[in-house]
mmCIF file of C-alpha atoms in Angstrom:
data_model
loop_
_atom_site.group_PDB
_atom_site.id
_atom_site.type_symbol
_atom_site.label_atom_id
_atom_site.label_comp_id
_atom_site.label_asym_id
_atom_site.label_seq_id
_atom_site.Cartn_x
_atom_site.Cartn_y
_atom_site.Cartn_z
ATOM 1 C CA UNK A 1 0.000 0.000 0.000
ATOM 2 C CA UNK A 2 2.802 2.418 0.806
ATOM 3 C CA UNK A 3 3.842 2.818 -2.771
ATOM 4 C CA UNK A 4 0.288 3.317 -4.004
ATOM 5 C CA UNK A 5 -1.026 5.475 -1.224
ATOM 6 C CA UNK A 6 1.886 7.862 -1.427
ATOM 7 C CA UNK A 7 1.239 8.505 -5.099
ATOM 8 C CA UNK A 8 -1.252 11.392 -4.692
ATOM 9 C CA UNK A 9 -3.534 13.058 -2.168
ATOM 10 C CA UNK A 10 -6.573 11.894 -4.147
ATOM 11 C CA UNK A 11 -5.528 8.254 -3.841
ATOM 12 C CA UNK A 12 -4.899 8.664 -0.123
ATOM 13 C CA UNK A 13 -8.423 10.018 0.324
ATOM 14 C CA UNK A 14 -9.925 7.235 -1.787
ATOM 15 C CA UNK A 15 -8.156 4.625 0.325
ATOM 16 C CA UNK A 16 -9.482 6.244 3.507
ATOM 17 C CA UNK A 17 -13.000 6.135 2.020
ATOM 18 C CA UNK A 18 -12.553 2.447 1.190
ATOM 19 C CA UNK A 19 -11.515 1.829 4.798
ATOM 20 C CA UNK A 20 -14.671 3.517 6.123
ATOM 21 C CA UNK A 21 -16.865 1.741 3.567
ATOM 22 C CA UNK A 22 -15.570 -1.617 4.797
ATOM 23 C CA UNK A 23 -14.344 -2.759 1.378
ATOM 24 C CA UNK A 24 -10.741 -3.450 2.380
ATOM 25 C CA UNK A 25 -9.621 -7.016 2.935
ATOM 26 C CA UNK A 26 -8.237 -7.907 6.402
ATOM 27 C CA UNK A 27 -4.711 -7.712 4.966
ATOM 28 C CA UNK A 28 -5.408 -4.283 3.448
ATOM 29 C CA UNK A 29 -6.947 -3.077 6.715
ATOM 30 C CA UNK A 30 -3.845 -4.175 8.641
ATOM 31 C CA UNK A 31 -1.598 -2.441 6.115
ATOM 32 C CA UNK A 32 -3.808 0.664 6.255
ATOM 33 C CA UNK A 33 -3.510 0.766 10.062
ATOM 34 C CA UNK A 34 0.262 0.560 9.796
ATOM 35 C CA UNK A 35 0.229 3.431 7.327
ATOM 36 C CA UNK A 36 -1.913 5.567 9.664
ATOM 37 C CA UNK A 37 0.407 4.847 12.608
ATOM 38 C CA UNK A 38 3.541 5.530 10.582
ATOM 39 C CA UNK A 39 3.183 9.319 10.536
ATOM 40 C CA UNK A 40 1.257 12.083 12.352
ATOM 41 C CA UNK A 41 0.526 13.554 8.918
ATOM 42 C CA UNK A 42 -1.346 10.409 7.908
ATOM 43 C CA UNK A 43 -3.424 10.537 11.093
ATOM 44 C CA UNK A 44 -4.125 14.226 10.478
ATOM 45 C CA UNK A 45 -5.349 13.437 6.967
ATOM 46 C CA UNK A 46 -7.655 10.735 8.330
ATOM 47 C CA UNK A 47 -9.183 13.250 10.736
ATOM 48 C CA UNK A 48 -9.458 15.895 8.046
ATOM 49 C CA UNK A 49 -11.328 13.669 5.617
ATOM 50 C CA UNK A 50 -14.025 13.134 8.245
ATOM 51 C CA UNK A 51 -15.402 16.507 7.242
ATOM 52 C CA UNK A 52 -17.285 16.124 3.961
ATOM 53 C CA UNK A 53 -16.073 19.567 2.918
ATOM 54 C CA UNK A 54 -12.653 18.110 2.206
ATOM 55 C CA UNK A 55 -14.042 16.786 -1.056
ATOM 56 C CA UNK A 56 -14.593 20.332 -2.241
ATOM 57 C CA UNK A 57 -10.836 20.824 -2.116
ATOM 58 C CA UNK A 58 -10.555 18.608 -5.170
ATOM 59 C CA UNK A 59 -12.433 21.211 -7.172
ATOM 60 C CA UNK A 60 -10.467 23.951 -8.888
ATOM 61 C CA UNK A 61 -10.028 26.888 -6.529
ATOM 62 C CA UNK A 62 -11.227 29.476 -8.993
ATOM 63 C CA UNK A 63 -14.404 27.557 -9.863
ATOM 64 C CA UNK A 64 -15.184 27.126 -6.210
ATOM 65 C CA UNK A 65 -14.766 30.827 -5.464
ATOM 66 C CA UNK A 66 -17.052 31.783 -8.329
ATOM 67 C CA UNK A 67 -19.747 29.474 -6.983
ATOM 68 C CA UNK A 68 -19.375 30.786 -3.446
ATOM 69 C CA UNK A 69 -19.608 34.434 -4.537
ATOM 70 C CA UNK A 70 -22.838 33.686 -6.355
ATOM 71 C CA UNK A 71 -24.227 31.841 -3.363
ATOM 72 C CA UNK A 72 -23.381 34.655 -0.935
ATOM 73 C CA UNK A 73 -25.452 36.970 -3.101
ATOM 74 C CA UNK A 74 -28.401 34.609 -2.934
ATOM 75 C CA UNK A 75 -28.025 34.254 0.822
ATOM 76 C CA UNK A 76 -28.223 38.036 1.312
ATOM 77 C CA UNK A 77 -31.468 38.148 -0.638
ATOM 78 C CA UNK A 78 -32.950 35.233 1.267
ATOM 79 C CA UNK A 79 -32.083 36.778 4.615
ATOM 80 C CA UNK A 80 -34.435 39.634 3.766
ATOM 81 C CA UNK A 81 -37.392 37.263 3.273
ATOM 82 C CA UNK A 82 -39.723 36.494 6.191
ATOM 83 C CA UNK A 83 -39.362 32.983 7.622
ATOM 84 C CA UNK A 84 -43.022 32.232 6.851
ATOM 85 C CA UNK A 85 -42.296 32.748 3.171
ATOM 86 C CA UNK A 86 -39.334 30.368 3.310
ATOM 87 C CA UNK A 87 -41.450 27.672 4.979
ATOM 88 C CA UNK A 88 -44.229 28.088 2.427
ATOM 89 C CA UNK A 89 -41.755 27.788 -0.415
ATOM 90 C CA UNK A 90 -40.393 24.528 1.015
ATOM 91 C CA UNK A 91 -43.843 22.970 1.138
ATOM 92 C CA UNK A 92 -44.576 24.375 -2.305
ATOM 93 C CA UNK A 93 -41.443 22.584 -3.560
ATOM 94 C CA UNK A 94 -42.788 19.318 -2.226
ATOM 95 C CA UNK A 95 -46.167 19.920 -3.874
ATOM 96 C CA UNK A 96 -44.581 20.735 -7.232
ATOM 97 C CA UNK A 97 -42.721 17.425 -7.211
ATOM 98 C CA UNK A 98 -45.946 15.555 -6.370
ATOM 99 C CA UNK A 99 -47.718 17.195 -9.317
ATOM 100 C CA UNK A 100 -44.844 16.578 -11.691
ATOM 101 C CA UNK A 101 -44.035 13.010 -10.646
ATOM 102 C CA UNK A 102 -45.820 11.385 -13.583
ATOM 103 C CA UNK A 103 -44.248 13.698 -16.143
ATOM 104 C CA UNK A 104 -40.757 13.413 -14.690
ATOM 105 C CA UNK A 105 -40.925 9.662 -14.248
ATOM 106 C CA UNK A 106 -41.940 9.303 -17.895
ATOM 107 C CA UNK A 107 -39.118 11.560 -19.001
ATOM 108 C CA UNK A 108 -36.589 9.518 -17.047
ATOM 109 C CA UNK A 109 -37.980 6.140 -18.115
ATOM 110 C CA UNK A 110 -38.586 6.748 -21.816
ATOM 111 C CA UNK A 111 -35.040 5.636 -22.786
ATOM 112 C CA UNK A 112 -34.461 8.742 -24.838
ATOM 113 C CA UNK A 113 -37.540 8.397 -27.040
ATOM 114 C CA UNK A 114 -39.095 11.590 -25.734
ATOM 115 C CA UNK A 115 -37.788 15.144 -25.802
ATOM 116 C CA UNK A 116 -34.702 15.892 -23.735
ATOM 117 C CA UNK A 117 -35.217 17.985 -20.631
ATOM 118 C CA UNK A 118 -33.320 21.280 -20.787
ATOM 119 C CA UNK A 119 -32.725 21.902 -17.112
ATOM 120 C CA UNK A 120 -29.151 23.091 -16.780
ATOM 121 C CA UNK A 121 -27.661 20.383 -14.573
ATOM 122 C CA UNK A 122 -23.997 21.323 -14.720
ATOM 123 C CA UNK A 123 -21.751 18.276 -14.763
ATOM 124 C CA UNK A 124 -18.507 16.787 -15.990
ATOM 125 C CA UNK A 125 -19.480 13.111 -15.497
ATOM 126 C CA UNK A 126 -22.733 12.313 -17.314
ATOM 127 C CA UNK A 127 -22.318 8.536 -17.449
ATOM 128 C CA UNK A 128 -22.304 7.828 -13.707
ATOM 129 C CA UNK A 129 -24.524 4.836 -12.970
ATOM 130 C CA UNK A 130 -24.649 2.126 -10.352
ATOM 131 C CA UNK A 131 -24.550 -1.540 -11.339
ATOM 132 C CA UNK A 132 -23.474 -5.061 -10.439
ATOM 133 C CA UNK A 133 -20.217 -4.780 -8.509
ATOM 134 C CA UNK A 134 -18.957 -6.866 -5.609
ATOM 135 C CA UNK A 135 -15.952 -8.453 -3.947
ATOM 136 C CA UNK A 136 -16.226 -11.992 -2.600
ATOM 137 C CA UNK A 137 -13.811 -12.913 0.192
ATOM 138 C CA UNK A 138 -13.844 -16.649 0.908
ATOM 139 C CA UNK A 139 -12.784 -18.619 3.963
ATOM 140 C CA UNK A 140 -10.058 -20.291 1.874
ATOM 141 C CA UNK A 141 -8.318 -16.939 1.421
ATOM 142 C CA UNK A 142 -9.466 -16.181 -2.117
ATOM 143 C CA UNK A 143 -10.694 -12.672 -2.976
ATOM 144 C CA UNK A 144 -12.734 -12.428 -6.176
ATOM 145 C CA UNK A 145 -13.927 -9.322 -8.009
ATOM 146 C CA UNK A 146 -17.398 -9.641 -9.516
ATOM 147 C CA UNK A 147 -19.399 -7.659 -12.068
ATOM 148 C CA UNK A 148 -22.445 -8.175 -14.287
ATOM 149 C CA UNK A 149 -20.587 -10.599 -16.589
ATOM 150 C CA UNK A 150 -18.790 -12.659 -13.942
ATOM 151 C CA UNK A 151 -19.092 -16.430 -14.277
ATOM 152 C CA UNK A 152 -16.994 -18.630 -12.010
ATOM 153 C CA UNK A 153 -17.043 -21.644 -9.741
ATOM 154 C CA UNK A 154 -14.941 -22.139 -6.631
ATOM 155 C CA UNK A 155 -14.840 -24.652 -3.780
ATOM 156 C CA UNK A 156 -14.768 -23.865 -0.072
ATOM 157 C CA UNK A 157 -15.197 -26.115 2.956
ATOM 158 C CA UNK A 158 -18.642 -27.711 2.707
ATOM 159 C CA UNK A 159 -19.880 -25.908 -0.414
ATOM 160 C CA UNK A 160 -19.435 -24.917 -4.031
ATOM 161 C CA UNK A 161 -19.906 -21.213 -4.763
ATOM 162 C CA UNK A 162 -20.889 -20.161 -8.268
ATOM 163 C CA UNK A 163 -21.102 -16.671 -9.718
ATOM 164 C CA UNK A 164 -23.557 -16.307 -12.581
ATOM 165 C CA UNK A 165 -24.264 -13.393 -14.882
ATOM 166 C CA UNK A 166 -26.707 -10.613 -13.958
ATOM 167 C CA UNK A 167 -25.165 -10.153 -10.531
ATOM 168 C CA UNK A 168 -25.984 -13.399 -8.722
ATOM 169 C CA UNK A 169 -23.888 -15.687 -6.518
ATOM 170 C CA UNK A 170 -25.225 -19.124 -5.531
ATOM 171 C CA UNK A 171 -23.964 -21.238 -2.620
ATOM 172 C CA UNK A 172 -24.441 -24.988 -3.150
ATOM 173 C CA UNK A 173 -23.996 -26.955 0.057
ATOM 174 C CA UNK A 174 -22.115 -30.242 -0.295
ATOM 175 C CA UNK A 175 -23.250 -33.214 1.741
ATOM 176 C CA UNK A 176 -20.716 -34.926 3.940
ATOM 177 C CA UNK A 177 -18.830 -34.424 7.152
ATOM 178 C CA UNK A 178 -17.210 -31.030 7.501
ATOM 179 C CA UNK A 179 -13.654 -30.886 8.779
ATOM 180 C CA UNK A 180 -14.387 -27.502 10.356
ATOM 181 C CA UNK A 181 -16.389 -27.545 13.589
ATOM 182 C CA UNK A 182 -16.587 -23.790 14.181
ATOM 183 C CA UNK A 183 -18.588 -21.519 11.875
ATOM 184 C CA UNK A 184 -16.466 -19.543 9.427
ATOM 185 C CA UNK A 185 -17.880 -16.652 7.449
ATOM 186 C CA UNK A 186 -17.315 -15.619 3.863
ATOM 187 C CA UNK A 187 -17.775 -11.920 3.046
ATOM 188 C CA UNK A 188 -19.737 -10.364 0.171
ATOM 189 C CA UNK A 189 -18.587 -6.750 -0.082
ATOM 190 C CA UNK A 190 -20.626 -4.290 -2.143
ATOM 191 C CA UNK A 191 -18.805 -0.992 -2.795
ATOM 192 C CA UNK A 192 -20.454 2.348 -3.436
ATOM 193 C CA UNK A 193 -22.085 2.263 -6.845
ATOM 194 C CA UNK A 194 -22.743 -1.480 -6.628
ATOM 195 C CA UNK A 195 -25.379 -4.118 -5.827
ATOM 196 C CA UNK A 196 -25.456 -7.922 -5.891
ATOM 197 C CA UNK A 197 -27.657 -10.899 -5.067
ATOM 198 C CA UNK A 198 -26.700 -14.090 -3.271
ATOM 199 C CA UNK A 199 -28.582 -17.354 -2.817
ATOM 200 C CA UNK A 200 -27.457 -18.891 0.469
ATOM 201 C CA UNK A 201 -26.943 -22.596 1.213
ATOM 202 C CA UNK A 202 -30.502 -22.959 2.581
ATOM 203 C CA UNK A 203 -32.066 -21.372 -0.516
ATOM 204 C CA UNK A 204 -32.671 -17.980 1.116
ATOM 205 C CA UNK A 205 -32.134 -15.071 -1.264
ATOM 206 C CA UNK A 206 -30.447 -11.822 -0.297
ATOM 207 C CA UNK A 207 -30.256 -8.640 -2.374
ATOM 208 C CA UNK A 208 -27.364 -6.533 -1.044
ATOM 209 C CA UNK A 209 -27.368 -2.765 -1.559
ATOM 210 C CA UNK A 210 -24.408 -0.470 -2.192
ATOM 211 C CA UNK A 211 -21.840 0.232 0.530
ATOM 212 C CA UNK A 212 -22.761 -2.950 2.391
ATOM 213 C CA UNK A 213 -21.133 -6.133 3.644
ATOM 214 C CA UNK A 214 -22.836 -9.504 4.178
ATOM 215 C CA UNK A 215 -20.987 -12.214 6.119
ATOM 216 C CA UNK A 216 -22.338 -15.735 5.554
ATOM 217 C CA UNK A 217 -21.235 -19.329 6.171
ATOM 218 C CA UNK A 218 -20.799 -21.835 3.374
ATOM 219 C CA UNK A 219 -23.268 -24.114 5.183
ATOM 220 C CA UNK A 220 -25.585 -23.608 8.127
ATOM 221 C CA UNK A 221 -24.801 -25.847 11.102
ATOM 222 C CA UNK A 222 -26.193 -25.961 14.612
ATOM 223 C CA UNK A 223 -29.586 -24.706 15.710
ATOM 224 C CA UNK A 224 -29.774 -21.480 13.697
ATOM 225 C CA UNK A 225 -28.931 -19.862 10.368
ATOM 226 C CA UNK A 226 -26.927 -16.745 11.227
ATOM 227 C CA UNK A 227 -25.564 -14.055 8.896
ATOM 228 C CA UNK A 228 -24.043 -10.648 9.654
ATOM 229 C CA UNK A 229 -24.879 -7.399 7.880
ATOM 230 C CA UNK A 230 -23.389 -3.948 7.577
ATOM 231 C CA UNK A 231 -25.354 -1.549 5.362
ATOM 232 C CA UNK A 232 -28.586 -2.692 3.691
ATOM 233 C CA UNK A 233 -30.081 -5.887 2.292
ATOM 234 C CA UNK A 234 -33.446 -7.359 1.340
ATOM 235 C CA UNK A 235 -34.068 -10.935 2.528
ATOM 236 C CA UNK A 236 -36.377 -13.654 1.232
ATOM 237 C CA UNK A 237 -35.854 -16.363 3.850
ATOM 238 C CA UNK A 238 -36.631 -20.029 3.192
ATOM 239 C CA UNK A 239 -38.897 -21.354 5.911
ATOM 240 C CA UNK A 240 -37.391 -23.753 8.449
ATOM 241 C CA UNK A 241 -39.202 -23.793 11.791
ATOM 242 C CA UNK A 242 -36.526 -25.923 13.429
ATOM 243 C CA UNK A 243 -33.689 -23.571 12.486
ATOM 244 C CA UNK A 244 -34.438 -19.799 12.802
ATOM 245 C CA UNK A 245 -32.749 -17.359 10.451
ATOM 246 C CA UNK A 246 -30.900 -14.578 12.290
ATOM 247 C CA UNK A 247 -29.502 -11.348 10.824
ATOM 248 C CA UNK A 248 -26.928 -9.795 13.134
ATOM 249 C CA UNK A 249 -26.602 -6.017 12.670
ATOM 250 C CA UNK A 250 -23.970 -4.661 15.055
ATOM 251 C CA UNK A 251 -25.598 -5.081 18.504
ATOM 252 C CA UNK A 252 -29.071 -5.776 17.074
ATOM 253 C CA UNK A 253 -30.735 -8.906 15.706
ATOM 254 C CA UNK A 254 -33.595 -9.742 13.370
ATOM 255 C CA UNK A 255 -34.875 -13.290 13.939
ATOM 256 C CA UNK A 256 -37.283 -15.065 11.547
ATOM 257 C CA UNK A 257 -38.497 -18.492 10.476
ATOM 258 C CA UNK A 258 -39.428 -17.717 6.870
ATOM 259 C CA UNK A 259 -40.375 -14.283 5.580
ATOM 260 C CA UNK A 260 -39.463 -11.232 3.463
ATOM 261 C CA UNK A 261 -38.024 -8.085 4.986
ATOM 262 C CA UNK A 262 -35.564 -5.243 4.457
ATOM 263 C CA UNK A 263 -32.896 -4.242 6.968
ATOM 264 C CA UNK A 264 -30.539 -1.267 6.816
ATOM 265 C CA UNK A 265 -28.040 0.264 9.187
ATOM 266 C CA UNK A 266 -26.164 3.153 7.582
ATOM 267 C CA UNK A 267 -24.386 5.573 9.885
ATOM 268 C CA UNK A 268 -25.942 3.878 12.893
ATOM 269 C CA UNK A 269 -29.511 4.457 11.625
ATOM 270 C CA UNK A 270 -31.102 1.018 12.062
ATOM 271 C CA UNK A 271 -34.354 0.287 10.168
ATOM 272 C CA UNK A 272 -36.151 -3.034 9.589
ATOM 273 C CA UNK A 273 -39.268 -3.144 7.397
ATOM 274 C CA UNK A 274 -41.402 -6.305 7.168
ATOM 275 C CA UNK A 275 -43.029 -7.295 3.872
ATOM 276 C CA UNK A 276 -44.571 -10.652 4.804
ATOM 277 C CA UNK A 277 -44.543 -13.162 7.631
ATOM 278 C CA UNK A 278 -43.390 -12.162 11.112
ATOM 279 C CA UNK A 279 -40.031 -11.107 12.566
ATOM 280 C CA UNK A 280 -38.625 -10.465 15.993
ATOM 281 C CA UNK A 281 -36.292 -7.474 16.275
ATOM 282 C CA UNK A 282 -33.992 -7.332 19.263
ATOM 283 C CA UNK A 283 -32.483 -3.993 20.290
ATOM 284 C CA UNK A 284 -30.493 -4.266 23.476
ATOM 285 C CA UNK A 285 -32.482 -6.426 25.870
ATOM 286 C CA UNK A 286 -35.877 -5.590 24.342
ATOM 287 C CA UNK A 287 -37.717 -7.588 21.671
ATOM 288 C CA UNK A 288 -40.212 -6.147 19.179
ATOM 289 C CA UNK A 289 -42.562 -8.263 17.032
ATOM 290 C CA UNK A 290 -43.332 -6.941 13.545
ATOM 291 C CA UNK A 291 -46.256 -7.889 11.327
ATOM 292 C CA UNK A 292 -46.540 -7.129 7.566
ATOM 293 C CA UNK A 293 -46.142 -3.451 6.602
ATOM 294 C CA UNK A 294 -44.658 -2.618 10.005
ATOM 295 C CA UNK A 295 -41.273 -1.072 10.628
ATOM 296 C CA UNK A 296 -38.919 -0.833 13.592
ATOM 297 C CA UNK A 297 -36.280 1.882 13.615
ATOM 298 C CA UNK A 298 -33.934 3.413 16.140
ATOM 299 C CA UNK A 299 -34.149 7.199 16.499
ATOM 300 C CA UNK A 300 -31.981 9.027 19.029
ATOM 301 C CA UNK A 301 -31.496 5.822 20.976
ATOM 302 C CA UNK A 302 -35.235 5.019 21.093
ATOM 303 C CA UNK A 303 -37.080 2.317 19.140
ATOM 304 C CA UNK A 304 -40.062 3.434 17.046
ATOM 305 C CA UNK A 305 -42.481 0.800 15.700
ATOM 306 C CA UNK A 306 -45.156 1.870 13.218
ATOM 307 C CA UNK A 307 -46.960 0.958 10.008
ATOM 308 C CA UNK A 308 -45.375 2.286 6.782
ATOM 309 C CA UNK A 309 -45.655 2.101 3.007
ATOM 310 C CA UNK A 310 -43.173 -0.692 2.380
ATOM 311 C CA UNK A 311 -42.473 0.359 -1.223
ATOM 312 C CA UNK A 312 -40.487 3.352 -0.042
ATOM 313 C CA UNK A 313 -38.064 1.039 1.769
ATOM 314 C CA UNK A 314 -37.960 -1.996 -0.533
ATOM 315 C CA UNK A 315 -38.389 -0.645 -4.092
ATOM 316 C CA UNK A 316 -34.612 -0.371 -4.546
ATOM 317 C CA UNK A 317 -34.514 -4.178 -4.929
ATOM 318 C CA UNK A 318 -36.838 -3.888 -7.926
ATOM 319 C CA UNK A 319 -34.868 -1.091 -9.572
ATOM 320 C CA UNK A 320 -36.697 1.986 -8.269
ATOM 321 C CA UNK A 321 -36.066 4.972 -6.024
ATOM 322 C CA UNK A 322 -39.272 5.843 -4.151
ATOM 323 C CA UNK A 323 -39.229 9.057 -2.122
ATOM 324 C CA UNK A 324 -42.175 10.226 -0.031
ATOM 325 C CA UNK A 325 -41.787 13.551 1.748
ATOM 326 C CA UNK A 326 -38.121 12.666 2.173
ATOM 327 C CA UNK A 327 -35.544 15.222 3.287
ATOM 328 C CA UNK A 328 -33.039 16.220 0.637
ATOM 329 C CA UNK A 329 -30.178 15.112 2.876
ATOM 330 C CA UNK A 330 -31.654 11.618 3.126
ATOM 331 C CA UNK A 331 -32.296 11.517 -0.625
ATOM 332 C CA UNK A 332 -28.725 12.517 -1.437
ATOM 333 C CA UNK A 333 -27.303 10.078 1.113
ATOM 334 C CA UNK A 334 -29.017 7.311 -0.871
ATOM 335 C CA UNK A 335 -27.891 8.688 -4.231
ATOM 336 C CA UNK A 336 -24.312 9.229 -3.062
ATOM 337 C CA UNK A 337 -23.971 5.548 -2.168
ATOM 338 C CA UNK A 338 -25.525 4.376 -5.429
ATOM 339 C CA UNK A 339 -23.730 6.735 -7.798
ATOM 340 C CA UNK A 340 -20.509 6.914 -5.752
ATOM 341 C CA UNK A 341 -20.430 10.693 -5.438
ATOM 342 C CA UNK A 342 -19.620 12.950 -2.484
ATOM 343 C CA UNK A 343 -22.118 15.672 -1.567
ATOM 344 C CA UNK A 344 -21.248 19.245 -0.543
ATOM 345 C CA UNK A 345 -23.963 21.670 0.569
ATOM 346 C CA UNK A 346 -23.333 25.359 0.041
ATOM 347 C CA UNK A 347 -26.057 25.995 2.603
ATOM 348 C CA UNK A 348 -27.088 23.429 5.204
ATOM 349 C CA UNK A 349 -30.692 24.715 5.151
ATOM 350 C CA UNK A 350 -31.104 22.953 1.801
ATOM 351 C CA UNK A 351 -30.906 19.608 3.592
ATOM 352 C CA UNK A 352 -34.410 20.200 4.973
ATOM 353 C CA UNK A 353 -36.188 20.472 1.617
ATOM 354 C CA UNK A 354 -38.640 17.596 1.085
ATOM 355 C CA UNK A 355 -39.225 15.560 -2.073
ATOM 356 C CA UNK A 356 -41.768 13.033 -3.311
ATOM 357 C CA UNK A 357 -41.453 10.964 -6.475
ATOM 358 C CA UNK A 358 -40.393 7.732 -8.168
ATOM 359 C CA UNK A 359 -37.391 7.265 -10.461
ATOM 360 C CA UNK A 360 -35.785 4.256 -12.099
ATOM 361 C CA UNK A 361 -32.755 3.260 -10.053
ATOM 362 C CA UNK A 362 -30.582 2.598 -13.099
ATOM 363 C CA UNK A 363 -31.169 6.033 -14.584
ATOM 364 C CA UNK A 364 -28.197 8.231 -15.341
ATOM 365 C CA UNK A 365 -27.332 10.499 -12.435
ATOM 366 C CA UNK A 366 -27.954 13.555 -14.629
ATOM 367 C CA UNK A 367 -31.575 12.481 -15.123
ATOM 368 C CA UNK A 368 -32.052 12.037 -11.393
ATOM 369 C CA UNK A 369 -30.664 15.491 -10.698
ATOM 370 C CA UNK A 370 -32.989 16.949 -13.318
ATOM 371 C CA UNK A 371 -35.858 15.291 -11.483
ATOM 372 C CA UNK A 372 -34.894 17.033 -8.245
ATOM 373 C CA UNK A 373 -34.294 20.370 -9.957
ATOM 374 C CA UNK A 374 -37.913 20.431 -11.135
ATOM 375 C CA UNK A 375 -38.808 22.111 -7.842
ATOM 376 C CA UNK A 376 -36.813 25.218 -8.801
ATOM 377 C CA UNK A 377 -35.658 25.232 -5.173
ATOM 378 C CA UNK A 378 -32.320 23.486 -5.615
ATOM 379 C CA UNK A 379 -29.525 23.296 -8.168
ATOM 380 C CA UNK A 380 -26.765 20.734 -8.678
ATOM 381 C CA UNK A 381 -23.272 21.032 -10.077
ATOM 382 C CA UNK A 382 -21.395 17.776 -10.624
ATOM 383 C CA UNK A 383 -17.612 18.161 -10.737
ATOM 384 C CA UNK A 384 -15.909 14.819 -11.145
ATOM 385 C CA UNK A 385 -17.305 12.780 -8.268
ATOM 386 C CA UNK A 386 -18.262 15.777 -6.120
ATOM 387 C CA UNK A 387 -21.886 16.970 -6.166
ATOM 388 C CA UNK A 388 -22.365 20.602 -5.122
ATOM 389 C CA UNK A 389 -25.851 21.510 -3.884
ATOM 390 C CA UNK A 390 -26.905 25.145 -4.171
ATOM 391 C CA UNK A 391 -29.940 27.328 -4.750
#
């Protein structure tokens, strides 16, 4: 790593991002830790990158100053407006998106057959899209890179693992006595801008979202089927009443017999949404039972259980973004993981705008930004992999 990470400041920052995203192998993590400990400057850079504004430093200084001067002028004008007007405009923005959802969705989905939208999304990277990307780390030490065309077969203790096209990995359990008594976990790592599906040894299917890690055994032994998740995944669990299926998410657990549900835990924001069947969610020492269309989430250390529209939380598996009165910050957090961009707000008040609408998940990022700009309340400038949000 030393040779590579010393090459440029951009590569150092990218390696730090990979460390936080959990996409480094154990060997790379150990080497990264040695690099951090080798110099106070490296530690200082790690601390500095924690502020999202560091990504703006990759933008040309002159371009940045021009943008900031224009924004300061807008801020002065807005400061003269009464707060009631600002609030009304925010809700008006939400209403405009609701009214325009059908038109915008058609424009994004028509595969170029309709007229192009002329909406002034400034960008330098128009082709940014998410897709099938993953790294598979096996208990035998192999580390495989996967994409939409990957086809391979490899053997691990107790199973054969096959990668097929269209982003699917299948674990085939082999009958016979295992030489390994303890449970060992393989890792499916999905970087930003990626997604992948895996069929586990028991037939359960898991769709793994971007910036996520699923740890799974090659075969399920003992009295339960346990996997570990960081990030987000949608589960269709094969029913087995004698062997519960358990998803371990940091210090929380989701326990089921056979059901469909979505679980996410980005930045410590834990959310489990049940589609069918019944699940038991354990947070600390407390258990919560969910029925279809119910959700359990942790907010400010407290567990909230309520009924929700499940499409908003599961549509990503079927290739859609569904936003319902969602804060701009939450929307862009989702988009930043999928399109692998870093977001910089010229004014933090913009984070509280709300949006409603549906967009195809595999749309070009420029089309998605056009969708959001339809409110006339926000503007986007895409410079490389940095997205600047302004008014």
